[in-house]
PDB file of C-alpha atoms in Angstrom:
ATOM      1  CA  SER R   1     306.510  38.028 -14.429  1.00 34.00           C
ATOM      2  CA  GLN R   2     307.844  40.484 -11.717  1.00 38.00           C
ATOM      3  CA  GLN R   3     311.155  38.973 -10.731  1.00 54.00           C
ATOM      4  CA  GLY R   4     313.751  40.073  -8.601  1.00 60.00           C
ATOM      5  CA  GLU R   5     317.042  39.353 -10.010  1.00 71.00           C
ATOM      6  CA  GLU R   6     320.222  39.502  -7.956  1.00 74.00           C
ATOM      7  CA  ASP R   7     324.415  39.645  -8.745  1.00 77.00           C
ATOM      8  CA  PRO R   8     326.302  38.638  -8.526  1.00 82.00           C
ATOM      9  CA  GLN R   9     325.402  34.879  -7.825  1.00 87.00           C
ATOM     10  CA  ALA R  10     328.528  35.083  -5.448  1.00 92.00           C
ATOM     11  CA  LEU R  11     331.057  37.359  -4.369  1.00 93.00           C
ATOM     12  CA  SER R  12     333.813  36.925  -2.046  1.00 95.00           C
ATOM     13  CA  ILE R  13     335.799  39.868  -0.349  1.00 95.00           C
ATOM     14  CA  GLN R  14     338.184  40.418   2.587  1.00 97.00           C
ATOM     15  CA  GLU R  15     337.285  41.458   5.898  1.00 97.00           C
ATOM     16  CA  GLY R  16     337.027  45.714   6.037  1.00 97.00           C
ATOM     17  CA  GLU R  17     336.439  45.488   1.969  1.00 97.00           C
ATOM     18  CA  ASN R  18     332.526  46.786   1.343  1.00 97.00           C
ATOM     19  CA  ALA R  19     330.033  44.541  -0.528  1.00 96.00           C
ATOM     20  CA  THR R  20     328.214  45.866  -3.109  1.00 96.00           C
ATOM     21  CA  MET R  21     325.200  43.453  -4.425  1.00 94.00           C
ATOM     22  CA  ASN R  22     322.392  44.642  -6.971  1.00 94.00           C
ATOM     23  CA  CYS R  23     319.254  43.605  -7.785  1.00 93.00           C
ATOM     24  CA  SER R  24     317.027  44.070 -10.880  1.00 93.00           C
ATOM     25  CA  TYR R  25     313.331  43.424 -10.973  1.00 91.00           C
ATOM     26  CA  LYS R  26     310.332  43.527 -13.906  1.00 88.00           C
ATOM     27  CA  THR R  27     307.461  45.263 -13.193  1.00 85.00           C
ATOM     28  CA  SER R  28     306.240  48.122 -10.879  1.00 88.00           C
ATOM     29  CA  ILE R  29     306.604  47.763  -7.160  1.00 90.00           C
ATOM     30  CA  ASN R  30     304.971  48.963  -3.749  1.00 90.00           C
ATOM     31  CA  ASN R  31     308.770  48.398  -2.191  1.00 91.00           C
ATOM     32  CA  LEU R  32     311.805  46.506  -2.383  1.00 93.00           C
ATOM     33  CA  GLN R  33     313.463  44.773   1.003  1.00 93.00           C
ATOM     34  CA  TRP R  34     316.432  43.086   1.466  1.00 95.00           C
ATOM     35  CA  TYR R  35     316.607  39.873   3.710  1.00 94.00           C
ATOM     36  CA  ARG R  36     319.815  38.031   4.954  1.00 96.00           C
ATOM     37  CA  GLN R  37     320.270  34.044   5.177  1.00 93.00           C
ATOM     38  CA  ASN R  38     322.738  32.184   7.003  1.00 91.00           C
ATOM     39  CA  SER R  39     322.927  28.686   5.879  1.00 84.00           C
ATOM     40  CA  GLY R  40     320.209  26.242   6.530  1.00 77.00           C
ATOM     41  CA  ARG R  41     318.558  29.429   8.604  1.00 83.00           C
ATOM     42  CA  GLY R  42     315.236  31.319   8.135  1.00 86.00           C
ATOM     43  CA  LEU R  43     315.352  34.762   6.634  1.00 91.00           C
ATOM     44  CA  VAL R  44     316.163  37.888   8.549  1.00 92.00           C
ATOM     45  CA  HIS R  45     314.655  40.945   7.264  1.00 92.00           C
ATOM     46  CA  LEU R  46     317.284  44.063   6.824  1.00 95.00           C
ATOM     47  CA  ILE R  47     315.815  46.831   5.137  1.00 94.00           C
ATOM     48  CA  LEU R  48     313.102  47.770   3.089  1.00 93.00           C
ATOM     49  CA  ILE R  49     312.918  50.925   0.744  1.00 95.00           C
ATOM     50  CA  ARG R  50     309.654  52.476  -0.842  1.00 93.00           C
ATOM     51  CA  SER R  51     308.916  53.002  -4.200  1.00 93.00           C
ATOM     52  CA  ASN R  52     309.390  56.293  -3.642  1.00 94.00           C
ATOM     53  CA  GLU R  53     312.449  56.701  -2.031  1.00 96.00           C
ATOM     54  CA  ARG R  54     315.689  56.477  -3.353  1.00 97.00           C
ATOM     55  CA  GLU R  55     318.544  55.398  -0.551  1.00 97.00           C
ATOM     56  CA  LYS R  56     317.564  54.535   2.498  1.00 97.00           C
ATOM     57  CA  HIS R  57     320.746  53.441   5.570  1.00 96.00           C
ATOM     58  CA  SER R  58     320.852  51.531   8.389  1.00 95.00           C
ATOM     59  CA  GLY R  59     323.826  50.867  10.333  1.00 96.00           C
ATOM     60  CA  ARG R  60     326.568  49.483   7.842  1.00 97.00           C
ATOM     61  CA  LEU R  61     324.119  49.091   5.347  1.00 97.00           C
ATOM     62  CA  ARG R  62     323.045  51.058   2.123  1.00 98.00           C
ATOM     63  CA  VAL R  63     320.373  50.741  -0.070  1.00 98.00           C
ATOM     64  CA  THR R  64     319.420  52.481  -2.996  1.00 97.00           C
ATOM     65  CA  LEU R  65     316.427  52.098  -5.951  1.00 97.00           C
ATOM     66  CA  ASP R  66     316.580  53.388  -9.187  1.00 96.00           C
ATOM     67  CA  THR R  67     312.578  53.147 -10.035  1.00 95.00           C
ATOM     68  CA  SER R  68     313.426  54.102 -13.739  1.00 95.00           C
ATOM     69  CA  LYS R  69     315.894  51.127 -14.214  1.00 94.00           C
ATOM     70  CA  LYS R  70     314.252  48.670 -11.926  1.00 94.00           C
ATOM     71  CA  SER R  71     317.036  48.632 -10.490  1.00 95.00           C
ATOM     72  CA  SER R  72     318.322  48.518  -6.390  1.00 95.00           C
ATOM     73  CA  SER R  73     321.569  48.081  -4.990  1.00 96.00           C
ATOM     74  CA  LEU R  74     322.824  46.822  -1.230  1.00 97.00           C
ATOM     75  CA  LEU R  75     325.949  47.930   0.169  1.00 97.00           C
ATOM     76  CA  ILE R  76     327.650  46.513   3.237  1.00 97.00           C
ATOM     77  CA  THR R  77     330.191  49.055   4.218  1.00 97.00           C
ATOM     78  CA  ALA R  78     333.708  47.554   6.678  1.00 97.00           C
ATOM     79  CA  SER R  79     332.485  44.147   5.711  1.00 97.00           C
ATOM     80  CA  ARG R  80     332.585  41.138   8.953  1.00 97.00           C
ATOM     81  CA  ALA R  81     333.373  37.763   8.526  1.00 96.00           C
ATOM     82  CA  ALA R  82     330.037  37.948  10.207  1.00 95.00           C
ATOM     83  CA  ASP R  83     328.387  39.459   7.144  1.00 97.00           C
ATOM     84  CA  THR R  84     328.664  36.076   5.566  1.00 97.00           C
ATOM     85  CA  ALA R  85     325.625  34.685   4.234  1.00 96.00           C
ATOM     86  CA  SER R  86     323.176  34.831   1.108  1.00 94.00           C
ATOM     87  CA  TYR R  87     321.251  37.882   0.295  1.00 95.00           C
ATOM     88  CA  PHE R  88     317.937  38.404  -1.288  1.00 93.00           C
ATOM     89  CA  CYS R  89     315.972  40.958  -2.776  1.00 93.00           C
ATOM     90  CA  ALA R  90     311.792  40.695  -2.810  1.00 92.00           C
ATOM     91  CA  THR R  91     309.794  42.911  -4.454  1.00 91.00           C
ATOM     92  CA  ARG R  92     305.979  43.379  -3.765  1.00 86.00           C
ATOM     93  CA  ASN R  93     303.582  45.413  -6.366  1.00 78.00           C
ATOM     94  CA  ASN R  94     300.961  47.562  -6.017  1.00 74.00           C
ATOM     95  CA  TYR R  95     298.009  44.722  -6.426  1.00 74.00           C
ATOM     96  CA  GLY R  96     298.717  42.163  -4.368  1.00 71.00           C
ATOM     97  CA  GLN R  97     300.369  40.970  -1.065  1.00 72.00           C
ATOM     98  CA  ASN R  98     302.680  38.137  -2.043  1.00 80.00           C
ATOM     99  CA  PHE R  99     306.358  39.192  -2.564  1.00 85.00           C
ATOM    100  CA  VAL R 100     308.857  37.849  -4.838  1.00 87.00           C
ATOM    101  CA  PHE R 101     312.048  36.764  -4.053  1.00 90.00           C
ATOM    102  CA  GLY R 102     315.537  36.773  -5.971  1.00 88.00           C
ATOM    103  CA  PRO R 103     318.059  33.814  -6.232  1.00 88.00           C
ATOM    104  CA  GLY R 104     320.518  35.748  -3.895  1.00 90.00           C
ATOM    105  CA  THR R 105     324.061  36.803  -3.726  1.00 93.00           C
ATOM    106  CA  ARG R 106     326.267  34.132  -1.668  1.00 93.00           C
ATOM    107  CA  LEU R 107     328.035  36.547  -0.002  1.00 96.00           C
ATOM    108  CA  SER R 108     331.867  35.326   1.670  1.00 96.00           C
ATOM    109  CA  VAL R 109     333.791  37.698   4.038  1.00 97.00           C
ATOM    110  CA  LEU R 110     337.750  36.053   4.751  1.00 95.00           C
ATOM    111  CA  PRO R 111     338.802  36.836   7.599  1.00 89.00           C
TER     112      PRO R 111
ATOM    113  CA  GLU W   1     311.953  41.437  18.228  1.00 61.00           C
ATOM    114  CA  PRO W   2     309.058  39.740  17.374  1.00 65.00           C
ATOM    115  CA  GLU W   3     309.692  35.687  17.042  1.00 82.00           C
ATOM    116  CA  VAL W   4     307.517  33.474  14.385  1.00 89.00           C
ATOM    117  CA  THR W   5     308.132  28.903  15.273  1.00 91.00           C
ATOM    118  CA  GLN W   6     307.507  26.367  13.174  1.00 94.00           C
ATOM    119  CA  THR W   7     307.755  22.552  13.852  1.00 94.00           C
ATOM    120  CA  PRO W   8     308.911  20.216  13.169  1.00 95.00           C
ATOM    121  CA  SER W   9     312.471  21.432  12.487  1.00 94.00           C
ATOM    122  CA  HIS W  10     313.247  18.266  10.045  1.00 96.00           C
ATOM    123  CA  GLN W  11     310.275  15.949   8.824  1.00 96.00           C
ATOM    124  CA  VAL W  12     311.249  13.096   6.667  1.00 97.00           C
ATOM    125  CA  THR W  13     308.516  11.301   5.108  1.00 97.00           C
ATOM    126  CA  GLN W  14     307.855   8.694   2.754  1.00 97.00           C
ATOM    127  CA  MET W  15     306.633   9.790  -1.051  1.00 97.00           C
ATOM    128  CA  GLY W  16     302.506   9.633  -1.276  1.00 97.00           C
ATOM    129  CA  GLN W  17     302.372  10.170   2.785  1.00 97.00           C
ATOM    130  CA  GLU W  18     300.657  13.502   3.879  1.00 97.00           C
ATOM    131  CA  VAL W  19     302.933  15.964   5.961  1.00 97.00           C
ATOM    132  CA  ILE W  20     301.218  18.819   7.902  1.00 96.00           C
ATOM    133  CA  LEU W  21     303.802  21.750   8.499  1.00 97.00           C
ATOM    134  CA  ARG W  22     302.840  23.708  12.000  1.00 95.00           C
ATOM    135  CA  CYS W  23     303.904  27.849  12.486  1.00 93.00           C
ATOM    136  CA  VAL W  24     303.093  29.842  14.955  1.00 89.00           C
ATOM    137  CA  PRO W  25     303.241  33.156  13.840  1.00 80.00           C
ATOM    138  CA  ILE W  26     303.392  36.503  15.766  1.00 76.00           C
ATOM    139  CA  SER W  27     299.554  37.250  17.293  1.00 71.00           C
ATOM    140  CA  ASN W  28     298.969  40.760  16.337  1.00 74.00           C
ATOM    141  CA  HIS W  29     300.550  40.427  12.627  1.00 75.00           C
ATOM    142  CA  LEU W  30     297.857  40.376   9.675  1.00 76.00           C
ATOM    143  CA  TYR W  31     299.116  38.251   7.218  1.00 84.00           C
ATOM    144  CA  PHE W  32     300.663  35.050   7.108  1.00 89.00           C
ATOM    145  CA  TYR W  33     302.986  33.271   4.362  1.00 92.00           C
ATOM    146  CA  TRP W  34     304.293  30.283   3.255  1.00 95.00           C
ATOM    147  CA  TYR W  35     307.666  29.878   1.011  1.00 95.00           C
ATOM    148  CA  ARG W  36     309.523  27.015  -0.100  1.00 96.00           C
ATOM    149  CA  GLN W  37     313.113  27.388  -1.124  1.00 94.00           C
ATOM    150  CA  ILE W  38     314.616  24.056  -2.507  1.00 93.00           C
ATOM    151  CA  LEU W  39     318.199  23.752  -1.501  1.00 87.00           C
ATOM    152  CA  GLY W  40     320.476  26.467  -3.089  1.00 81.00           C
ATOM    153  CA  GLN W  41     317.623  27.744  -5.058  1.00 85.00           C
ATOM    154  CA  LYS W  42     315.063  31.111  -4.238  1.00 86.00           C
ATOM    155  CA  VAL W  43     312.690  31.386  -1.825  1.00 91.00           C
ATOM    156  CA  GLU W  44     309.596  30.901  -3.564  1.00 93.00           C
ATOM    157  CA  PHE W  45     305.933  32.097  -2.816  1.00 92.00           C
ATOM    158  CA  LEU W  46     303.560  29.218  -2.004  1.00 95.00           C
ATOM    159  CA  VAL W  47     300.692  31.138  -0.478  1.00 94.00           C
ATOM    160  CA  SER W  48     299.739  34.221   1.768  1.00 91.00           C
ATOM    161  CA  PHE W  49     296.962  34.243   4.313  1.00 88.00           C
ATOM    162  CA  TYR W  50     294.600  36.936   5.570  1.00 85.00           C
ATOM    163  CA  ASN W  51     291.681  37.193   7.880  1.00 80.00           C
ATOM    164  CA  ASN W  52     291.590  33.076   7.776  1.00 82.00           C
ATOM    165  CA  GLU W  53     291.553  32.993   4.260  1.00 88.00           C
ATOM    166  CA  ILE W  54     293.655  32.149   1.358  1.00 92.00           C
ATOM    167  CA  SER W  55     294.816  36.099   0.180  1.00 89.00           C
ATOM    168  CA  GLU W  56     296.762  34.466  -2.877  1.00 90.00           C
ATOM    169  CA  LYS W  57     298.247  31.485  -4.229  1.00 92.00           C
ATOM    170  CA  SER W  58     301.087  30.749  -6.807  1.00 92.00           C
ATOM    171  CA  GLU W  59     301.346  27.903  -9.545  1.00 92.00           C
ATOM    172  CA  ILE W  60     303.151  25.848  -7.290  1.00 93.00           C
ATOM    173  CA  PHE W  61     300.125  25.886  -4.595  1.00 95.00           C
ATOM    174  CA  ASP W  62     298.081  23.682  -6.329  1.00 93.00           C
ATOM    175  CA  ASP W  63     295.559  21.117  -5.218  1.00 94.00           C
ATOM    176  CA  GLN W  64     298.271  19.203  -2.885  1.00 95.00           C
ATOM    177  CA  PHE W  65     298.472  22.068  -0.879  1.00 96.00           C
ATOM    178  CA  SER W  66     295.915  23.633   1.871  1.00 96.00           C
ATOM    179  CA  VAL W  67     296.465  26.100   4.415  1.00 94.00           C
ATOM    180  CA  GLU W  68     294.218  26.568   7.985  1.00 90.00           C
ATOM    181  CA  ARG W  69     294.280  28.559  11.141  1.00 85.00           C
ATOM    182  CA  PRO W  70     292.577  25.994  12.679  1.00 78.00           C
ATOM    183  CA  ASP W  71     292.822  27.422  16.428  1.00 78.00           C
ATOM    184  CA  GLY W  72     293.466  31.363  15.667  1.00 72.00           C
ATOM    185  CA  SER W  73     297.246  30.650  16.604  1.00 78.00           C
ATOM    186  CA  ASN W  74     298.615  28.157  14.461  1.00 86.00           C
ATOM    187  CA  PHE W  75     299.102  28.147  11.014  1.00 89.00           C
ATOM    188  CA  THR W  76     299.130  24.692   9.045  1.00 94.00           C
ATOM    189  CA  LEU W  77     300.472  23.590   5.907  1.00 96.00           C
ATOM    190  CA  LYS W  78     299.262  20.530   4.922  1.00 97.00           C
ATOM    191  CA  ILE W  79     300.504  18.782   1.837  1.00 97.00           C
ATOM    192  CA  ARG W  80     298.150  15.936   0.799  1.00 96.00           C
ATOM    193  CA  SER W  81     300.374  13.236  -1.014  1.00 95.00           C
ATOM    194  CA  THR W  82     304.176  14.374  -1.166  1.00 97.00           C
ATOM    195  CA  LYS W  83     306.585  13.978  -3.869  1.00 96.00           C
ATOM    196  CA  LEU W  84     310.369  13.618  -4.315  1.00 96.00           C
ATOM    197  CA  GLU W  85     310.140  17.022  -5.796  1.00 95.00           C
ATOM    198  CA  ASP W  86     308.492  18.581  -2.507  1.00 96.00           C
ATOM    199  CA  SER W  87     311.488  18.170  -0.577  1.00 97.00           C
ATOM    200  CA  ALA W  88     312.551  21.582   0.674  1.00 96.00           C
ATOM    201  CA  MET W  89     312.520  24.024   3.138  1.00 96.00           C
ATOM    202  CA  TYR W  90     309.403  25.337   4.357  1.00 97.00           C
ATOM    203  CA  PHE W  91     309.308  29.046   5.991  1.00 95.00           C
ATOM    204  CA  CYS W  92     306.334  30.768   7.316  1.00 94.00           C
ATOM    205  CA  ALA W  93     306.216  34.489   7.248  1.00 92.00           C
ATOM    206  CA  ALA W  94     304.272  36.939   9.172  1.00 89.00           C
ATOM    207  CA  VAL W  95     303.570  40.536   8.067  1.00 84.00           C
ATOM    208  CA  ALA W  96     302.451  43.691  10.601  1.00 73.00           C
ATOM    209  CA  GLY W  97     301.395  46.539   8.950  1.00 67.00           C
ATOM    210  CA  ALA W  98     304.954  47.859   7.735  1.00 65.00           C
ATOM    211  CA  ASP W  99     305.384  45.259   5.146  1.00 79.00           C
ATOM    212  CA  GLU W 100     308.402  43.744   7.065  1.00 83.00           C
ATOM    213  CA  GLN W 101     308.907  39.882   7.133  1.00 86.00           C
ATOM    214  CA  TYR W 102     309.368  37.870  10.056  1.00 88.00           C
ATOM    215  CA  PHE W 103     310.704  34.709   8.958  1.00 91.00           C
ATOM    216  CA  GLY W 104     310.198  31.371  10.898  1.00 92.00           C
ATOM    217  CA  PRO W 105     313.328  28.890  11.344  1.00 93.00           C
ATOM    218  CA  GLY W 106     311.914  26.663   8.674  1.00 94.00           C
ATOM    219  CA  THR W 107     310.838  22.739   8.643  1.00 96.00           C
ATOM    220  CA  ARG W 108     313.648  20.751   5.984  1.00 96.00           C
ATOM    221  CA  LEU W 109     311.287  18.558   4.380  1.00 97.00           C
ATOM    222  CA  THR W 110     312.785  15.393   3.079  1.00 97.00           C
ATOM    223  CA  VAL W 111     310.827  13.270   0.959  1.00 97.00           C
ATOM    224  CA  THR W 112     312.100   9.523   0.494  1.00 97.00           C
TER     225      THR W 112
END
């Protein structure tokens, strides 16, 4: 089954450092998205990358997509304490409208 | 930014009782979704809804679950006879044409 899997499961860094999270999936996709979730809250859409794109930027976020390896990475540069949250990747295939989420990476940015 | 709202924020119910979770999605969005997130675990797709009918559903979405859009604005998820393992956060999401999902704040369902 198509499934996003993030690694690492948890990441702890100092403020100002960069954070890199990875996501792998199993089947062909239409697009891959990254979401942030603060504890006990809803998910917030961060960035979407389509299967024909290799890299996208949005502010301090950089997302790459390697469809040959079925993987994506999310880089947060110059991290801040406010970036502390769980980050999820979600994929949508070409055949349906449902999204499959990975288990998430819990990021802690220490001041 | 568009906003999806959900009510109630927290619902406590006894096992076997029916619950209805409500969502007010963004009016000009096309697809609506329900997801479940058991505490500390991944977000799981339950069902998608398009043009007033179910588009897709997961294995989790069995006969105990149903969705409706009774009045063209509210979007409800009903669990007919709750079980302990239904305790989770339930999120509603709306999608326009660009595939970006706008999530509501969620309803925490506690089944005792």
